[in-house]
Short mmCIF file of C-alpha atoms in Angstrom, two decimals:
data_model
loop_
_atom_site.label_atom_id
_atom_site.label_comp_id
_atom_site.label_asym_id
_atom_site.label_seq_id
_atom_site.Cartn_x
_atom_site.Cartn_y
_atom_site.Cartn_z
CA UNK V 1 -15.49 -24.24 58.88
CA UNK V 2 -11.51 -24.29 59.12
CA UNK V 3 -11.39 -27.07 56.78
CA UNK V 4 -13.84 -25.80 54.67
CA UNK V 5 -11.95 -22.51 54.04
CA UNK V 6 -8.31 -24.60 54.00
CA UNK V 7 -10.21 -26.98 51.45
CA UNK V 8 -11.23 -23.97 49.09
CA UNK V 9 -7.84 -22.21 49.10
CA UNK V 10 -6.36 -25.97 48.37
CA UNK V 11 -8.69 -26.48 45.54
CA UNK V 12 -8.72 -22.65 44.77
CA UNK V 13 -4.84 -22.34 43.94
CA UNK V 14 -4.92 -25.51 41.76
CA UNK V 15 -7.78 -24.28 39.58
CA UNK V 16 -5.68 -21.20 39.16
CA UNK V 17 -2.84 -23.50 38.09
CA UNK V 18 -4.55 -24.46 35.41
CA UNK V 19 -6.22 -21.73 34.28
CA UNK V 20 -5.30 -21.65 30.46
CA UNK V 21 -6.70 -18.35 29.49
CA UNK V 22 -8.12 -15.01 30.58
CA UNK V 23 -11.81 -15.72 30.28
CA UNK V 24 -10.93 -19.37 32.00
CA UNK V 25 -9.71 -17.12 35.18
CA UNK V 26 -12.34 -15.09 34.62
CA UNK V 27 -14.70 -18.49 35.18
CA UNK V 28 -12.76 -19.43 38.59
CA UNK V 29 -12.53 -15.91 39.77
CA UNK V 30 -16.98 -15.59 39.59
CA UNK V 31 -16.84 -20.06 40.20
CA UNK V 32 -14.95 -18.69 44.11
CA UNK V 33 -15.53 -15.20 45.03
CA UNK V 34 -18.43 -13.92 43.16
CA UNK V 35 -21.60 -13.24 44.89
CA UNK V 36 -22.41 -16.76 44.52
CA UNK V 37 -19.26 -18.10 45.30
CA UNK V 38 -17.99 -21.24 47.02
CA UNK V 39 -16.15 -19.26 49.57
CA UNK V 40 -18.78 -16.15 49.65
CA UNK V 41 -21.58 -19.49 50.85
CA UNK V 42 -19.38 -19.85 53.28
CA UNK V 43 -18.78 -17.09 54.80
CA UNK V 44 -22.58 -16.83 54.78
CA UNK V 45 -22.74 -19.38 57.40
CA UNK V 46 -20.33 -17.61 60.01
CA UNK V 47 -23.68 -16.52 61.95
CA UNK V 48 -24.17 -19.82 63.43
CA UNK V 49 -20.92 -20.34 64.47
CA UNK V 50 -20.49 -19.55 68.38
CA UNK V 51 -19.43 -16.00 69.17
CA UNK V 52 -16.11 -16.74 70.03
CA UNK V 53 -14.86 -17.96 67.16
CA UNK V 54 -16.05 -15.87 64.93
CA UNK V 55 -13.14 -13.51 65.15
CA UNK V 56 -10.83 -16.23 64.31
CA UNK V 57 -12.79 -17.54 61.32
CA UNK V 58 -13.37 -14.31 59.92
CA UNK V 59 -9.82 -13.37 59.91
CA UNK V 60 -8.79 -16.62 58.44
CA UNK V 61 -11.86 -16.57 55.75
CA UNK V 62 -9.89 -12.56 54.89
CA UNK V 63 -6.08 -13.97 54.62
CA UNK V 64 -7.77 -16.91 52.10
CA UNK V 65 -9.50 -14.56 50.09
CA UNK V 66 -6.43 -12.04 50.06
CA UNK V 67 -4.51 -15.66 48.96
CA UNK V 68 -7.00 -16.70 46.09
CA UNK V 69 -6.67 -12.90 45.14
CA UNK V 70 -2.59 -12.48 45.00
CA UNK V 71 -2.75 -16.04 43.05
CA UNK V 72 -5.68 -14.73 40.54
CA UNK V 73 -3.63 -11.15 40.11
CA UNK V 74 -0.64 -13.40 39.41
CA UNK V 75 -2.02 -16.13 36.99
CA UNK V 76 -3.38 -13.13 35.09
CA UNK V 77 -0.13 -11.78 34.37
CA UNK V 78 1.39 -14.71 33.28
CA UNK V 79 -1.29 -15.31 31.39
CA UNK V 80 -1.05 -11.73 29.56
CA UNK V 81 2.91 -12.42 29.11
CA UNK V 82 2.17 -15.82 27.29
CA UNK V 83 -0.51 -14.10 25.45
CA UNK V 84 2.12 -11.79 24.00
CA UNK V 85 4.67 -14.08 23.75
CA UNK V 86 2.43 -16.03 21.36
CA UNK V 87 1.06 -13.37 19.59
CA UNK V 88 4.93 -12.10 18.93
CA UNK V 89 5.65 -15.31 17.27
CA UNK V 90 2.66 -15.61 15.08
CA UNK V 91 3.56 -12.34 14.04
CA UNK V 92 7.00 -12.87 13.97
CA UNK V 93 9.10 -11.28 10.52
CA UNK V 94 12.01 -13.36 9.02
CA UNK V 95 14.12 -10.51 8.27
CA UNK V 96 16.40 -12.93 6.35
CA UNK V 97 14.07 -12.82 3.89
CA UNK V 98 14.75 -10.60 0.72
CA UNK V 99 12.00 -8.30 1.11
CA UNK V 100 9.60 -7.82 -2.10
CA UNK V 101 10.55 -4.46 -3.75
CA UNK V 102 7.87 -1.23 -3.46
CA UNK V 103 7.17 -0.30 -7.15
CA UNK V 104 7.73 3.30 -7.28
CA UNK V 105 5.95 5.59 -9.77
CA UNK V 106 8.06 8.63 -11.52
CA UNK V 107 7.15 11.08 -13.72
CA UNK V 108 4.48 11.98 -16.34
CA UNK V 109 6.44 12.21 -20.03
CA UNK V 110 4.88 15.27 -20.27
CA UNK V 111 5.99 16.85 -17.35
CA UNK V 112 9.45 15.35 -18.10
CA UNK V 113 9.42 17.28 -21.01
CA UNK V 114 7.90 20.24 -19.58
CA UNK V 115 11.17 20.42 -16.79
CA UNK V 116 13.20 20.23 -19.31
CA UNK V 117 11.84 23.13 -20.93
CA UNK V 118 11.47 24.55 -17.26
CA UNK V 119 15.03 24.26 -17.18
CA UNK V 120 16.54 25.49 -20.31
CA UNK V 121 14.45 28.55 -19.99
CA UNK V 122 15.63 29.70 -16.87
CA UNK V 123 19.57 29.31 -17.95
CA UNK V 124 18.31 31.76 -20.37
CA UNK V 125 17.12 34.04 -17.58
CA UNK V 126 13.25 33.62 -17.97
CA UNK V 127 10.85 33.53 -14.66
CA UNK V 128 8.20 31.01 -14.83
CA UNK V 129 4.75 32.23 -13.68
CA UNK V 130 1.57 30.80 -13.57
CA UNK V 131 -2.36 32.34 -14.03
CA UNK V 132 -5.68 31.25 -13.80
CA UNK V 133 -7.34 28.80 -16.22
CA UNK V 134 -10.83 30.54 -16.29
CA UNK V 135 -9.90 34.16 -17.93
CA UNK V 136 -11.08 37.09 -18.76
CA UNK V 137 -11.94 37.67 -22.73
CA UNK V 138 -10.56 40.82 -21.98
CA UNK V 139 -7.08 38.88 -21.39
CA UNK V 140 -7.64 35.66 -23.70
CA UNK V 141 -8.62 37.73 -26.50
CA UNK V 142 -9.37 41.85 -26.32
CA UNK V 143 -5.63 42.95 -25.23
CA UNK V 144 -3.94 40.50 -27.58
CA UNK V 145 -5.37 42.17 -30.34
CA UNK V 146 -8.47 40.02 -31.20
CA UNK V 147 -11.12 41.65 -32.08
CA UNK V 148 -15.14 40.52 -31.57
CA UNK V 149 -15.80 38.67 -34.64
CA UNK V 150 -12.55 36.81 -35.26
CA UNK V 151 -13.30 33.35 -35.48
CA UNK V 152 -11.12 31.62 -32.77
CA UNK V 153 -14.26 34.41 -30.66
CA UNK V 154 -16.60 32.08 -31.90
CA UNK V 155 -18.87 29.61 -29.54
CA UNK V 156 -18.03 26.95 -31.74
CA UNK V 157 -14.65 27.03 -31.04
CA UNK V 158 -14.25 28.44 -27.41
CA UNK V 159 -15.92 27.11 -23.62
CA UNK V 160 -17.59 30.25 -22.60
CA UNK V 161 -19.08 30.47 -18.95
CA UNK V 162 -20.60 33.37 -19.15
CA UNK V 163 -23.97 34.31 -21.71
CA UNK V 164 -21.93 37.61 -22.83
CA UNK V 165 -18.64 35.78 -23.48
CA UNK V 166 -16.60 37.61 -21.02
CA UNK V 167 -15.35 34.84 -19.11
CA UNK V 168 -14.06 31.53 -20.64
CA UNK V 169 -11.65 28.83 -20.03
CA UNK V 170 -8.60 30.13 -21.31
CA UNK V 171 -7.61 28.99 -25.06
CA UNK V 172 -3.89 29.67 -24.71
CA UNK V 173 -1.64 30.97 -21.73
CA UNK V 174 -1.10 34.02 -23.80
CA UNK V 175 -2.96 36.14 -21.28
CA UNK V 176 0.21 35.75 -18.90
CA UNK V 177 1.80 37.74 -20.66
CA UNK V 178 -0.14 40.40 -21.22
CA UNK V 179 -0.72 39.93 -16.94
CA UNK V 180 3.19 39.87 -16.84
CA UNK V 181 3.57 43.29 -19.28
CA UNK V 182 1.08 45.26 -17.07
CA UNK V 183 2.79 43.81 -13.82
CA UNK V 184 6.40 44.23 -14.57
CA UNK V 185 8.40 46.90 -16.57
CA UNK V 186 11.32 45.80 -19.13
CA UNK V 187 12.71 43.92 -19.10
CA UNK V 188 10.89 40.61 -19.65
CA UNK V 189 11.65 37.53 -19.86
CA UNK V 190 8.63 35.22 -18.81
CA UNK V 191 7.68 31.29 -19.45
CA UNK V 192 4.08 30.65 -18.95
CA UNK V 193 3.09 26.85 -18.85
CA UNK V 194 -0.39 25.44 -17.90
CA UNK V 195 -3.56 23.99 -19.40
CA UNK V 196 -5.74 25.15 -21.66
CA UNK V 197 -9.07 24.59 -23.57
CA UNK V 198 -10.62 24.46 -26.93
CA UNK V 199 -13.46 22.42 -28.33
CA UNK V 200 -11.65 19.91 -30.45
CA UNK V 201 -12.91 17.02 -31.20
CA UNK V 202 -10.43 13.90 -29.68
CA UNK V 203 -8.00 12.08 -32.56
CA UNK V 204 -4.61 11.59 -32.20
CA UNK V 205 -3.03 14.60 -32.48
CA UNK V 206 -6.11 16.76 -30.84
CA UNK V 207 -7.95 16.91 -27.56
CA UNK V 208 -10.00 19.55 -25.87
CA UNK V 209 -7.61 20.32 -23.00
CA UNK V 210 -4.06 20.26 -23.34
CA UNK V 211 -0.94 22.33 -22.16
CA UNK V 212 0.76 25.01 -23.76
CA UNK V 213 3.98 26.73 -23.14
CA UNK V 214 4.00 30.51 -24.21
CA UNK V 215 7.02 32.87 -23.68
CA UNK V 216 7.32 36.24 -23.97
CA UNK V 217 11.04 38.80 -24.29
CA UNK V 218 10.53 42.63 -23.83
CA UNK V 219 13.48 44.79 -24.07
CA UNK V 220 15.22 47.84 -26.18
CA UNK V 221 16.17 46.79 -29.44
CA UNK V 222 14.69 42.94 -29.19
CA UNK V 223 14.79 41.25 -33.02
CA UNK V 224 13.84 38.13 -34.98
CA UNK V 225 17.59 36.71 -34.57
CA UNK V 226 16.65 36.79 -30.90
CA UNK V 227 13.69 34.83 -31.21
CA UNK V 228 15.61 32.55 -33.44
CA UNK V 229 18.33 32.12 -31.36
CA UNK V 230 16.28 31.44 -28.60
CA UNK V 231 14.31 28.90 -30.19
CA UNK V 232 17.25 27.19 -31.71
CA UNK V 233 18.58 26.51 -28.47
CA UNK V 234 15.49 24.89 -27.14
CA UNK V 235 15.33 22.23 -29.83
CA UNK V 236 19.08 21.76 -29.93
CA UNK V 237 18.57 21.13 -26.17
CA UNK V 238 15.73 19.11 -26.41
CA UNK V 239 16.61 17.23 -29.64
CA UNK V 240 20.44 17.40 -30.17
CA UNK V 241 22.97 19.38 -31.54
CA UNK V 242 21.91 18.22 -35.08
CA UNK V 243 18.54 19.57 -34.91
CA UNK V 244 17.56 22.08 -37.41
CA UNK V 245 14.37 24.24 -37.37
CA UNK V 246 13.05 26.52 -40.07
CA UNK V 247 10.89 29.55 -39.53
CA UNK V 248 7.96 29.92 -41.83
CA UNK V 249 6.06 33.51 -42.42
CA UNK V 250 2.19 32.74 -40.95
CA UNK V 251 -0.19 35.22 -39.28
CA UNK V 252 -1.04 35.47 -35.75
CA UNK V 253 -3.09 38.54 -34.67
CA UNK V 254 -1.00 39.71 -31.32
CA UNK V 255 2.51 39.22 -33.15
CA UNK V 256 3.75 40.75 -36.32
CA UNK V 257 5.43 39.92 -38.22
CA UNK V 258 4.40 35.86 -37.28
CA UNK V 259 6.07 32.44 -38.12
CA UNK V 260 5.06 28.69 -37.92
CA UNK V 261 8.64 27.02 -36.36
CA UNK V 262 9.22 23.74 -37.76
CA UNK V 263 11.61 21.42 -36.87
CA UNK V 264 13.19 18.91 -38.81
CA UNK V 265 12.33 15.37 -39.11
CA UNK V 266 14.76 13.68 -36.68
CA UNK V 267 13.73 9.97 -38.12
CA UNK V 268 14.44 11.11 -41.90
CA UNK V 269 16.78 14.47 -41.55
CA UNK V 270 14.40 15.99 -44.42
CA UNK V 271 14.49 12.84 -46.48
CA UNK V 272 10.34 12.25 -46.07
CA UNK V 273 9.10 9.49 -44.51
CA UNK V 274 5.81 8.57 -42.66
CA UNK V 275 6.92 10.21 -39.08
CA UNK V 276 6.57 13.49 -40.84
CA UNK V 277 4.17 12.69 -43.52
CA UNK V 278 6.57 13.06 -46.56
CA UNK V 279 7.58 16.47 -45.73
CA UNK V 280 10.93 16.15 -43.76
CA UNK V 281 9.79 18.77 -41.13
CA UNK V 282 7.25 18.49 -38.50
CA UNK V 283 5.25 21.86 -37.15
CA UNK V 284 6.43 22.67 -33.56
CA UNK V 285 5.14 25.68 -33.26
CA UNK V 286 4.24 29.26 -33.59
CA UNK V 287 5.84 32.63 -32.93
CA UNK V 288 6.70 36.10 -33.95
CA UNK V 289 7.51 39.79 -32.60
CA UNK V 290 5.11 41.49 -30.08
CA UNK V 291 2.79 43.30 -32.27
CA UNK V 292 2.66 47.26 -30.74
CA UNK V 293 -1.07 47.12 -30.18
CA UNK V 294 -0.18 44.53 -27.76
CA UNK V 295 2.48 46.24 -26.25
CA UNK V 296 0.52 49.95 -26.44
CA UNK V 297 -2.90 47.87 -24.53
CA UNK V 298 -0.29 47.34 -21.78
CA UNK V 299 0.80 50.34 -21.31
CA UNK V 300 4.39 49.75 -23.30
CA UNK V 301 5.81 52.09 -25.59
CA UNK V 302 6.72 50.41 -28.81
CA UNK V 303 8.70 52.58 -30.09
CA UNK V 304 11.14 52.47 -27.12
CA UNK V 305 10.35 48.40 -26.60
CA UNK V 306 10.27 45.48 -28.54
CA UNK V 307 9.63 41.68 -27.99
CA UNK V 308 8.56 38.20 -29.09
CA UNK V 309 6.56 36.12 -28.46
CA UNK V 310 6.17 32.03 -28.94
CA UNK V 311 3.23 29.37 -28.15
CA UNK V 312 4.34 25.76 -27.89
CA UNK V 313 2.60 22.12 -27.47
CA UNK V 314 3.88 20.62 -24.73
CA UNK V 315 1.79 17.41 -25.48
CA UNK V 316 3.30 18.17 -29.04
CA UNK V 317 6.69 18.89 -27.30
CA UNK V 318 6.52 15.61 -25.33
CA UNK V 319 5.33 13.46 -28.83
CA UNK V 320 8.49 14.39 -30.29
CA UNK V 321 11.08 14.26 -27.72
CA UNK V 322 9.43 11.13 -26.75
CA UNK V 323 8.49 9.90 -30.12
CA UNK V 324 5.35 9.15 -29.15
CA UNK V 325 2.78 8.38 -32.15
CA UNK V 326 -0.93 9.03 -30.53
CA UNK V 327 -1.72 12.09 -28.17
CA UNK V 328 -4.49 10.05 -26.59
CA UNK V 329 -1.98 8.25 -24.97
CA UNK V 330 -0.82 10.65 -23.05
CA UNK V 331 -4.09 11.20 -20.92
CA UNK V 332 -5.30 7.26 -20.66
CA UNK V 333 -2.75 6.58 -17.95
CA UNK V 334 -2.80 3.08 -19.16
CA UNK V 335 0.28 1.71 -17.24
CA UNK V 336 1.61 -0.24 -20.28
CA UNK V 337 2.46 3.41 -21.31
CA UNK V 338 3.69 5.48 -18.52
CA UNK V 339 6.45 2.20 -17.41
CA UNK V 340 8.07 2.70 -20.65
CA UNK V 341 9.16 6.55 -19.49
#
């Protein structure tokens, strides 16, 4: 039996050798000291050996099994370390290499245009806020002084969610203000941006949701020349010191007196060409003074307080500072589009 178990450490430890992988050792480890084992058969035999040397064979059989086990426990490791080793240089990175560059996005144009806007507004001392897209009619319409039966009211022209038209999505962010006027006491000086909703049919300069940007000034002794002033600095801003706007009268129920703001032409400077249809000014948008219903629904005196108000495009906004032709452009997200900004 001594050569036996000197025979299957021999041949043991060389197998282990050569072991080239885990489930290879795996193989040898069940091949010698599983339950069918070469040295396990052995061992099996150790009854019919005289009683005397038993002891002896038994401890020897132990110190080769504790052997094949150290060698097994060993090979295994070095087998994990070349494992790594391997996978480390399969997966090795050249950092010589010029790496390939990340493409990073940036900004909407429209948002570009509305920080802008965001920007020059508060130099002027205005507070942005924000409100919620499904109003009140009470807000949208009622406390802005228009009445049931004017026709922006109309289903036709509005997205009512409820069947007795007292909630909507909002038409215009107008209803900040009148939010900001019950909130706050003048003065005011408030820049509402955010989308809105109307049912327009899609073309190139319409779409059913868009954003507006609506400001509002309340204060003792508040005039036209302010609003003028105000707006003049926003285009100059936004367009360059050349820019020149005109006010035109118009009618808007919450403000009175009203005015459409045009601004001129900056391909033609009021020559007429096809940017601006002939005309040599292009509509930007529409303002006015407070009209004192407005200011009485919310709780302001009008003859101690005065304001005005203004309602811009900022898609519009964006098309001109951008010079952008088509509006749809601005919500396809085709990427041939956005790279350009």
């Amino acid at each position: 039996m001594k050569e036996q178990l000197e025979q299957i450490r021999a041949s043991a430890m060389a197998a282990l050798d050569q072991a080239a992988d885990a489930p290879a050792l795996e193989a040898l480890r069940v091949k010698i000291l599983g339950k069918k084992g070469e040295l396990t058969a052995v061992l099996k035999t150790m009854g019919a050996l005289p009683a005397e040397e038993r002891p002896a064979m038994g401890q020897m059989a132990n110190t080769v099994r504790a052997d094949i086990e150290k060698r097994l426990e060993q090979r295994r490791s070095e087998l994990s370390a070349q494992a790594l080793q391997a996978k480390l240089r399969a997966e090795a990175v050249d950092v010589t290499i010029p790496g390939q560059p990340v493409q990073q996005g940036h900004k909407h144009p429209m948002y570009k245009a509305l920080d802008e806007a965001k920007e020059i507004f508060i130099g002027m001392g205005f507070q942005i806020l924000d409100g919620p897209e499904v109003e009140l009619a009470e807000y949208n319409f009622t406390k802005l002084n228009t009445e049931e039966g004017h026709p922006a009211r109309d289903w036709s022209d509005t997205f009512y969610l409820a069947e007795d038209s007292s909630v909507l999505l909002r038409t215009q962010t107008s209803p900040m203000q009148i939010r900001a006027m019950e909130a706050m006491k003048p003065p005011i000086r408030i820049l509402a941006p955010g989308r809105v909703f109307r049912k327009d049919e899609v073309d190139a300069t319409h779409s059913p949701m868009f954003h507006q940007i609506e400001g509002l000034v309340v204060d003792k002794g508040i005039t036209m020349a302010d609003l003028k002033g105000t707006l003049e600095t926003l285009v100059k801003s936004l367009y360059g010191e050349d820019s020149v706007i005109r006010l035109r009268p118009h009618h808007f129920p919450f403000t009175e007196p009203s005015c459409e703001v045009d601004v001129q032409c900056f391909k033609c400077h009021g020559e007429g060409c096809p940017t601006c249809k002939g005309e040599g000014w292009i509509e930007l948008l529409g303002a006015g003074m407070v009209h004192p219903k407005v200011l009485e629904n919310c709780g302001i005196d009008p003859n101690e307080y005065s304001g005005f108000a203004f309602g811009i495009g900022l898609e519009r906004m964006a098309m001109r500072r951008f010079q952008i032709s088509d509006l749809r452009l601005i919500f396809e997200n085709d990427i041939r589009f956005l790279s350009q900004f």
